[in-house]
Short mmCIF file of N, CA, C and O in Angstrom, two decimals:
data_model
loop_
_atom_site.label_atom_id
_atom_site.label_comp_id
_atom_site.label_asym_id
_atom_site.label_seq_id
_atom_site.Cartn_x
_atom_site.Cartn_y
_atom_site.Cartn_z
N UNK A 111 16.65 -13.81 12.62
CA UNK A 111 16.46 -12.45 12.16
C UNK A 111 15.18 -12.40 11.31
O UNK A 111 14.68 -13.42 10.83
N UNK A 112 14.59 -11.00 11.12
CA UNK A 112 13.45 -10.73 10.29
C UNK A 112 13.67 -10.32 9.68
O UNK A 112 14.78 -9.87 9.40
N UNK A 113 12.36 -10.23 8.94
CA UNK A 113 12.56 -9.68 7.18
C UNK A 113 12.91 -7.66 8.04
O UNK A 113 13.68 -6.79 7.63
N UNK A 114 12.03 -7.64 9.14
CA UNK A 114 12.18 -6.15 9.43
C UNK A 114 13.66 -6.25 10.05
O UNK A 114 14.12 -5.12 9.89
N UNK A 115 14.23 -6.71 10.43
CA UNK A 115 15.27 -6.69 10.76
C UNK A 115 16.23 -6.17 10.04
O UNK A 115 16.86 -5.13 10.24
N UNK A 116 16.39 -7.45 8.61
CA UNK A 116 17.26 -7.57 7.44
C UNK A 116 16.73 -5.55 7.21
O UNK A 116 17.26 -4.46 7.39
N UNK A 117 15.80 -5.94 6.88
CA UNK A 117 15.25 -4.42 6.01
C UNK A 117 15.81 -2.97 7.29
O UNK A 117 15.71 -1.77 7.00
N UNK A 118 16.15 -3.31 8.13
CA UNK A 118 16.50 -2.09 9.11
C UNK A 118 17.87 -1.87 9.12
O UNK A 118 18.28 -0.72 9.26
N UNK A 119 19.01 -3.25 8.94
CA UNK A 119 19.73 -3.60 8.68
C UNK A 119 20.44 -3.13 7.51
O UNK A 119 21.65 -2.97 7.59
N UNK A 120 19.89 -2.91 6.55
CA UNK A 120 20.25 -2.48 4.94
C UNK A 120 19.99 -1.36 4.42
O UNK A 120 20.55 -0.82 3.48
N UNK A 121 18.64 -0.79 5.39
CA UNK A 121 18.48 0.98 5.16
C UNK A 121 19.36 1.37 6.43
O UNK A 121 19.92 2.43 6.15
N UNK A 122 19.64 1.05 7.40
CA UNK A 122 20.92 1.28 8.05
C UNK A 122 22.56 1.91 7.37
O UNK A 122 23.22 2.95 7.36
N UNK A 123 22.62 0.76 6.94
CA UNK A 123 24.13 0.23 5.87
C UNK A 123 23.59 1.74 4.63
O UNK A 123 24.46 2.60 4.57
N UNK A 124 22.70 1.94 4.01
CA UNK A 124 22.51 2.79 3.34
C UNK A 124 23.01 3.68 3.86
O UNK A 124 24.23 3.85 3.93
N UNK A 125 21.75 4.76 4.50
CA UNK A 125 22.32 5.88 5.15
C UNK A 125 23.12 6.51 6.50
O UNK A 125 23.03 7.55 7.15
N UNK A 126 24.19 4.99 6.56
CA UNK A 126 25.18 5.35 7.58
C UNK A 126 24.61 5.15 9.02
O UNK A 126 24.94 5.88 9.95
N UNK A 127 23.99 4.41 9.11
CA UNK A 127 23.47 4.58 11.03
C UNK A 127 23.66 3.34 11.31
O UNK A 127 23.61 2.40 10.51
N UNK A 128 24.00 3.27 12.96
CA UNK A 128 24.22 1.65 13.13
C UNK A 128 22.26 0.92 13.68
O UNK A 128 21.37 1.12 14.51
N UNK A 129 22.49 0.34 12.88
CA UNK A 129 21.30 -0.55 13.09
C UNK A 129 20.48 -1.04 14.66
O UNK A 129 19.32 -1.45 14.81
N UNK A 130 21.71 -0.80 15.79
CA UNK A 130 21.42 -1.13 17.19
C UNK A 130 20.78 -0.06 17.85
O UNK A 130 20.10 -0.14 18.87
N UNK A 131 21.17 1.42 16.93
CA UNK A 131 20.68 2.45 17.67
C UNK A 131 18.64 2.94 17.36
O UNK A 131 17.87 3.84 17.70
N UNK A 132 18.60 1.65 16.52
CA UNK A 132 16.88 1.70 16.09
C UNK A 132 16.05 1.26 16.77
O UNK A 132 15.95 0.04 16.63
N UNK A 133 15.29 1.75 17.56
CA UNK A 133 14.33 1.60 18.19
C UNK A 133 13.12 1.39 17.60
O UNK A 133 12.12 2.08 17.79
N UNK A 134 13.22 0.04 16.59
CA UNK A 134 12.01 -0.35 15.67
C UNK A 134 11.05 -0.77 16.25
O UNK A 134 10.09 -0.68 15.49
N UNK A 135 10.56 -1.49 17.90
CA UNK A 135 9.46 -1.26 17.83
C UNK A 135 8.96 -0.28 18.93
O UNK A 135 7.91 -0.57 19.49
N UNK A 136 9.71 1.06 19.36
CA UNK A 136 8.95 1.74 19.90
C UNK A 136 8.54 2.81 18.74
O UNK A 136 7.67 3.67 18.91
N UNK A 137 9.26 2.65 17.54
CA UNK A 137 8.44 3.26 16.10
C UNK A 137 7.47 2.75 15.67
O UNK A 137 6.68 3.50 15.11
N UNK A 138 7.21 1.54 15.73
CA UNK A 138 6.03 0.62 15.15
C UNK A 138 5.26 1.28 16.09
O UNK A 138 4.58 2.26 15.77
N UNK A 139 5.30 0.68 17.64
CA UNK A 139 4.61 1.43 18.49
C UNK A 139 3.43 2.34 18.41
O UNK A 139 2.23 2.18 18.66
N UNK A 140 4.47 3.77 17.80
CA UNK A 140 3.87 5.28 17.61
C UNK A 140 3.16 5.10 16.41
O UNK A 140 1.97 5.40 16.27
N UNK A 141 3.97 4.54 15.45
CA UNK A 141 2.52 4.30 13.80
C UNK A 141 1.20 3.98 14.26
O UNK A 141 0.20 4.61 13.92
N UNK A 142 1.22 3.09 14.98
CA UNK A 142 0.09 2.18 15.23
C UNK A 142 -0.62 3.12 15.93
O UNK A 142 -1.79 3.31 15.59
N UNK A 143 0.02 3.97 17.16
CA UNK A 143 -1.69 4.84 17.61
C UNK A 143 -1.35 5.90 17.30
O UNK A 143 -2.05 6.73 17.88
N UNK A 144 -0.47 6.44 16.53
CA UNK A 144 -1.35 7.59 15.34
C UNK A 144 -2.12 7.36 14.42
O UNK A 144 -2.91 8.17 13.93
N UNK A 145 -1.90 5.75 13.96
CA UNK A 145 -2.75 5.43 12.93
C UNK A 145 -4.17 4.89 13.15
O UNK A 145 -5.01 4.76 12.26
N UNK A 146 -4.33 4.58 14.47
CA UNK A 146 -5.64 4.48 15.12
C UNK A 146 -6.46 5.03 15.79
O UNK A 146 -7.65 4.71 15.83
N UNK A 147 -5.81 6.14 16.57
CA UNK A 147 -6.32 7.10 16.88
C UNK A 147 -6.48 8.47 16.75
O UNK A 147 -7.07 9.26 17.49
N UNK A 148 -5.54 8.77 15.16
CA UNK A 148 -5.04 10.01 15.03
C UNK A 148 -5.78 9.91 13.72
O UNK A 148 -7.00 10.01 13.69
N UNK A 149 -4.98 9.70 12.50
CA UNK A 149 -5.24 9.04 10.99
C UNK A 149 -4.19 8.29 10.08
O UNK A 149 -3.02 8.55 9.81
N UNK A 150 -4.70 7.66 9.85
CA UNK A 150 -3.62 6.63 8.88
C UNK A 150 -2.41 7.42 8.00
O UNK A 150 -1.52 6.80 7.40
N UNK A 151 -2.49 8.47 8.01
CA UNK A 151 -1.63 8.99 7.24
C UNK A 151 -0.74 9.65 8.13
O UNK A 151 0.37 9.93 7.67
N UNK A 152 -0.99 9.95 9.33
CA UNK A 152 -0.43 10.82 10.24
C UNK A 152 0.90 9.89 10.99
O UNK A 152 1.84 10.32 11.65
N UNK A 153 0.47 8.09 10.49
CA UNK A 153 1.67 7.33 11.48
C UNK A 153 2.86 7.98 10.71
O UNK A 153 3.65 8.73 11.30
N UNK A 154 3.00 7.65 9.23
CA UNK A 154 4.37 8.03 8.39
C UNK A 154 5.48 9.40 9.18
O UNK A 154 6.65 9.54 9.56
N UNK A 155 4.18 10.18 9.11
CA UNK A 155 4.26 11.73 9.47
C UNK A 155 5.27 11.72 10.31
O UNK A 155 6.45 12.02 10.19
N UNK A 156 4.15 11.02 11.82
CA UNK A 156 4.74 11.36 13.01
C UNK A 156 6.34 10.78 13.18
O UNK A 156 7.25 11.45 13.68
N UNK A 157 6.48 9.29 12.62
CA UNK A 157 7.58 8.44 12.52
C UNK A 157 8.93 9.16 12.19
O UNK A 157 10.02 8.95 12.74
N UNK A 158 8.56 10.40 10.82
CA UNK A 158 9.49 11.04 10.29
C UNK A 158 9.74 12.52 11.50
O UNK A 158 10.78 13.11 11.78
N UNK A 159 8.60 12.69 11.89
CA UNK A 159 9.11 14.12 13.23
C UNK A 159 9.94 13.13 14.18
O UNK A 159 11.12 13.43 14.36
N UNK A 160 9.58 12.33 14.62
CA UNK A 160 10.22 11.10 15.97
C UNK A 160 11.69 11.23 15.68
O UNK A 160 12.62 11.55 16.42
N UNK A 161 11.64 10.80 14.05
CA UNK A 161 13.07 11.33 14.02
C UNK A 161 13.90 11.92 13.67
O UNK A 161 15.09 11.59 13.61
N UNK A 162 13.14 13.45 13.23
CA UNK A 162 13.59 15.07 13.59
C UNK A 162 14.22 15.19 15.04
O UNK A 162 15.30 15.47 15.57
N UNK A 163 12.98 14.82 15.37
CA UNK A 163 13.57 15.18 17.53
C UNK A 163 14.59 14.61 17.99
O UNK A 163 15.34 15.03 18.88
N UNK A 164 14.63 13.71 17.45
CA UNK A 164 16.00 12.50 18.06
C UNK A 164 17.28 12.93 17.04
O UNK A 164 18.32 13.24 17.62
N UNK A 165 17.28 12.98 15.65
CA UNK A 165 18.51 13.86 15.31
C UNK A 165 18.76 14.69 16.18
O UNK A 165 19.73 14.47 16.90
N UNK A 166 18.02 15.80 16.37
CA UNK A 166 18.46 17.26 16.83
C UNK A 166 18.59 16.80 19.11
O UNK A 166 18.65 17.62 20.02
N UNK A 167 18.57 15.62 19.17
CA UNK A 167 18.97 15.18 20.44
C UNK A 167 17.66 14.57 21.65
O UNK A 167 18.01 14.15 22.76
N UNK A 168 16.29 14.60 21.27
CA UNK A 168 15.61 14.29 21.85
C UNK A 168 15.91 12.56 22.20
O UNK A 168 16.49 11.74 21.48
N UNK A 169 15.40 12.38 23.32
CA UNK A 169 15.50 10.67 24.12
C UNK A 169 14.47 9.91 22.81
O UNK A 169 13.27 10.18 22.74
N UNK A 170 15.19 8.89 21.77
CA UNK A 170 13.96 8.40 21.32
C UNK A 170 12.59 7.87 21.97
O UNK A 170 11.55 7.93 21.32
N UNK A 171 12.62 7.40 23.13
CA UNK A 171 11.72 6.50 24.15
C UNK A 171 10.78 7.24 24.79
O UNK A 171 9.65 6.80 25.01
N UNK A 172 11.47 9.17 25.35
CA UNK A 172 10.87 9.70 25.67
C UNK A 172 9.96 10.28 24.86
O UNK A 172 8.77 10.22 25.17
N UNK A 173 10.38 10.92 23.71
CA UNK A 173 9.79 11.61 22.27
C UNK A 173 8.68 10.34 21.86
O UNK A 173 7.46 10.45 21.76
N UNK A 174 9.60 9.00 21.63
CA UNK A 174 8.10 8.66 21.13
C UNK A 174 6.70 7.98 22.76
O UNK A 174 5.91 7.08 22.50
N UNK A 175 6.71 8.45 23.80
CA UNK A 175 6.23 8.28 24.72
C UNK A 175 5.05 9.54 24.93
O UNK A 175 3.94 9.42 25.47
N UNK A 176 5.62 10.69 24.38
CA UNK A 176 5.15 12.14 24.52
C UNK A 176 4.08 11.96 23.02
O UNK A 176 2.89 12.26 23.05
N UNK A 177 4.58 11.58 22.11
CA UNK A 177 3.85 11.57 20.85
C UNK A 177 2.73 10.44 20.94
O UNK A 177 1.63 10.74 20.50
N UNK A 178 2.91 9.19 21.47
CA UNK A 178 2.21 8.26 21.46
C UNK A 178 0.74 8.75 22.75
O UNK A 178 -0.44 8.39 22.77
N UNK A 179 1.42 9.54 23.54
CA UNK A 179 0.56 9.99 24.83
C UNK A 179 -0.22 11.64 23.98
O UNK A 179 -1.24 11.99 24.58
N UNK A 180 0.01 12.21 23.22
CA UNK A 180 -0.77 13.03 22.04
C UNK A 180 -1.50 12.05 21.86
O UNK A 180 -2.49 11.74 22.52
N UNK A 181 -0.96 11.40 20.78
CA UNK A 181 -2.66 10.69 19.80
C UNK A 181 -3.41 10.10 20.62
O UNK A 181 -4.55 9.94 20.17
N UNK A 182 -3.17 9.57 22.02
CA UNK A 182 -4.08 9.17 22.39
C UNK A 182 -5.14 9.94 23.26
O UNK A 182 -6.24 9.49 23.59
N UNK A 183 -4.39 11.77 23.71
CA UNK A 183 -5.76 12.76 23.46
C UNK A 183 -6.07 13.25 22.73
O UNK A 183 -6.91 14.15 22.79
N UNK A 184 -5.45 12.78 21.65
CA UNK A 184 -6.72 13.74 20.39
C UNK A 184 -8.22 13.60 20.05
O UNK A 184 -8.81 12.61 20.51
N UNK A 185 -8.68 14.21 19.54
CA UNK A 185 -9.51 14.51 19.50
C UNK A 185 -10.28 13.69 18.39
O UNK A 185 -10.25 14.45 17.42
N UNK A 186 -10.76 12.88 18.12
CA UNK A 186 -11.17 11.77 17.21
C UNK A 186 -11.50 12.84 15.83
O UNK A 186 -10.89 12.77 14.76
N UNK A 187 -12.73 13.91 16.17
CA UNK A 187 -13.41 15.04 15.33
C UNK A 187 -12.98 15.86 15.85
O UNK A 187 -12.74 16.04 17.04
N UNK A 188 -12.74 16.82 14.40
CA UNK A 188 -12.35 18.15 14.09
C UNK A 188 -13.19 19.16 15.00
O UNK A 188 -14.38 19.24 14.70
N UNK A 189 -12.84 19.80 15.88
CA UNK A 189 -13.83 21.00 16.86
C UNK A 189 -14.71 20.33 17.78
O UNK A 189 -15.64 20.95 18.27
N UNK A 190 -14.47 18.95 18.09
CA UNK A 190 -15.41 18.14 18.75
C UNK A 190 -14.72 18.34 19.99
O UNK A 190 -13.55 18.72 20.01
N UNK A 191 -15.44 18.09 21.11
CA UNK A 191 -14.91 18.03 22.50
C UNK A 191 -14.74 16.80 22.49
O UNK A 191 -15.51 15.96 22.03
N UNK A 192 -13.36 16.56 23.16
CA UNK A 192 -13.16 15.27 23.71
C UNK A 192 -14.15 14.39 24.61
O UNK A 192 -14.10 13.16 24.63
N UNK A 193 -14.89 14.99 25.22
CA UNK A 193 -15.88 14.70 26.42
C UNK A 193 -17.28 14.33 25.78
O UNK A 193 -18.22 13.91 26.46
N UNK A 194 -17.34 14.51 24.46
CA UNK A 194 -18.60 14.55 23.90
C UNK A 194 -18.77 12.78 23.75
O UNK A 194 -17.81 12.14 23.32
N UNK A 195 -19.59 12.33 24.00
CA UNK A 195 -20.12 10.78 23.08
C UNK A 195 -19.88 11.14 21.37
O UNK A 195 -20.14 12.11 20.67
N UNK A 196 -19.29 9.91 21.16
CA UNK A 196 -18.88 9.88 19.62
C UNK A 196 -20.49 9.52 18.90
O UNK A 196 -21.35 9.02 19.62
N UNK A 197 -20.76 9.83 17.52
CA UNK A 197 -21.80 10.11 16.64
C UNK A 197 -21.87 8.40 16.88
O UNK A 197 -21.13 7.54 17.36
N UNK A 198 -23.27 8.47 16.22
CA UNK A 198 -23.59 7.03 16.22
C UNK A 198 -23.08 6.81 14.17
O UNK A 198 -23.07 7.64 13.26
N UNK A 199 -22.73 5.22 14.21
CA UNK A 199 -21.97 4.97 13.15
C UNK A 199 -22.62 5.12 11.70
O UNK A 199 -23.78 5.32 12.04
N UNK A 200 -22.62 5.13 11.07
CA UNK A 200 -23.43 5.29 9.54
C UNK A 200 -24.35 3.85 9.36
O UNK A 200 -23.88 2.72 9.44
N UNK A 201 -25.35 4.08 9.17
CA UNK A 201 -26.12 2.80 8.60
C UNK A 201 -26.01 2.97 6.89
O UNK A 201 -26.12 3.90 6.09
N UNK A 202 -25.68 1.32 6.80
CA UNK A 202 -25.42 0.87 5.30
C UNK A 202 -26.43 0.91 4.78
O UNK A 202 -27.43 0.47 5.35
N UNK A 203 -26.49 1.51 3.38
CA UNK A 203 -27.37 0.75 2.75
C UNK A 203 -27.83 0.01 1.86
O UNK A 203 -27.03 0.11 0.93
N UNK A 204 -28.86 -0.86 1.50
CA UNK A 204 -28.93 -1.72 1.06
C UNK A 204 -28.24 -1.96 0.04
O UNK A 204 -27.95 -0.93 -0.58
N UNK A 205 -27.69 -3.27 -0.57
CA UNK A 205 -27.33 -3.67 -1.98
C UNK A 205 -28.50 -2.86 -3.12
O UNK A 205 -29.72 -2.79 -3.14
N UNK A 206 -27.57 -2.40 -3.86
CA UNK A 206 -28.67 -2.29 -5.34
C UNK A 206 -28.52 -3.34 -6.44
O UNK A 206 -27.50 -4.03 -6.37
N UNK A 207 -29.27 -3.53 -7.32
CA UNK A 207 -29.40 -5.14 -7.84
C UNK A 207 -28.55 -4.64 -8.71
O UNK A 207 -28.51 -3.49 -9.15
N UNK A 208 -27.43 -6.15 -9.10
CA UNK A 208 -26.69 -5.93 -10.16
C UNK A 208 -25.19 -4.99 -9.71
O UNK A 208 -24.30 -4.63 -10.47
N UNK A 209 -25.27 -4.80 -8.52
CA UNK A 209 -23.64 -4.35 -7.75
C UNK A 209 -23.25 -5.31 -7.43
O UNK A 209 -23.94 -6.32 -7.61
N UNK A 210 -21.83 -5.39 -6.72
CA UNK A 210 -21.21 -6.01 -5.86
C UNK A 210 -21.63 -6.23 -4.22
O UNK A 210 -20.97 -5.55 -3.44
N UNK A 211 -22.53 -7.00 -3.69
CA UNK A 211 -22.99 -7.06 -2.79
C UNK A 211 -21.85 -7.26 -1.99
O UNK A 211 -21.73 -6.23 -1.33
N UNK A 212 -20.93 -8.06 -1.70
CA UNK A 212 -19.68 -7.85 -1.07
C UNK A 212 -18.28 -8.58 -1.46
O UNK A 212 -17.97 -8.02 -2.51
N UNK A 213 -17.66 -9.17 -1.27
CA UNK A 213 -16.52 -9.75 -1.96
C UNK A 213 -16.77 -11.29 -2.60
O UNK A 213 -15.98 -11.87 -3.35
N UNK A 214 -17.99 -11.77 -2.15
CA UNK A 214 -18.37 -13.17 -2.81
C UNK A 214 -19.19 -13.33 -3.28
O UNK A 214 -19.44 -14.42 -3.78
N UNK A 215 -20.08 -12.18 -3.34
CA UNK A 215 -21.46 -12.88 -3.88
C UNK A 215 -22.04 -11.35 -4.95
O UNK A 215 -21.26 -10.40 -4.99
N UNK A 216 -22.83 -11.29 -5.42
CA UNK A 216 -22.85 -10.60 -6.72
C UNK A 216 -24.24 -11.08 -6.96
O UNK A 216 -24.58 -12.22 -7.29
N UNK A 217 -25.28 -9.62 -6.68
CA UNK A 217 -26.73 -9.64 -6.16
C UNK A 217 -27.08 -9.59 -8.10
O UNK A 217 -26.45 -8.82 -8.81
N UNK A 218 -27.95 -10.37 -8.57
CA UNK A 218 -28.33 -10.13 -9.81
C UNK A 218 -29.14 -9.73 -10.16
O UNK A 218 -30.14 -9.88 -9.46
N UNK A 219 -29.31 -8.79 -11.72
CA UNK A 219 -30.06 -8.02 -11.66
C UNK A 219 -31.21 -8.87 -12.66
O UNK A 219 -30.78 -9.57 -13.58
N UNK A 220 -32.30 -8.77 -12.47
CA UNK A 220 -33.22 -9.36 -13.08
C UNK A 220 -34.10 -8.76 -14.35
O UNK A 220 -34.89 -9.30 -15.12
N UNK A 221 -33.71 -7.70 -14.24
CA UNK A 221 -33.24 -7.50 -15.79
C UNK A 221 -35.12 -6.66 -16.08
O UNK A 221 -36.00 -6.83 -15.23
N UNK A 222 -35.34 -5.99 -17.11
CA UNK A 222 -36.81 -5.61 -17.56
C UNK A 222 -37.88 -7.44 -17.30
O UNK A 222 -37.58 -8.62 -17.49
N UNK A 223 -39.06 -6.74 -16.83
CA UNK A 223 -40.21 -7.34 -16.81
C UNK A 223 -40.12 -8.38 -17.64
O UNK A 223 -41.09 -9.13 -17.80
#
């Protein structure tokens, strides 16, 4: 057994549901490409509608099949056509002296003349 298991297992036992009827990873599943192709905040979201629909009687497998087949036409940008080429990516720029150049190294500043 897993720790997600145990943990599905015990919020189960909480709010009364049998643990066999969880379809934990066609939920993981749907997080993952709402959260990659939709927005990171939208997996929680969708996870909690998945199972709106399925209370009120939707097929979990089908519901999350229909939702997972959404995020993956959405639309990356807001009013953007799907059909469009995506923007080219942001260029970084340079370290300024005396920041955090990245997690190991620490550009120094050399201080007045």
């Amino acid at each position: 057994m897993t720790v997600l298991d145990d943990w599905v297992t015990a919020a189960c036992a909480e709010v009364g549901l049998d643990p066999t009827e969880v379809p934990a990873s066609a939920v993981l599943d749907l997080a993952r490409d709402v959260a990659h192709q939709v927005l990171r905040p939208g997996a929680p979201v969708t996870a909690y509608l998945l199972g709106l629909a399925v209370g009120r009687g939707a097929d979990p497998a089908d519901a999350a099949a229909r939702l997972s087949a959404l995020a993956a036409d959405w639309p990356v940008r807001l009013g953007a056509d799907p059909d469009d080429p995506p923007p080219d990516p942001p260029v970084a720029a340079p370290p300024r002296p005396g920041r955090l150049h990245d997690a190991r190294t620490v550009v120094s500043d050399p201080g007045p003349g």
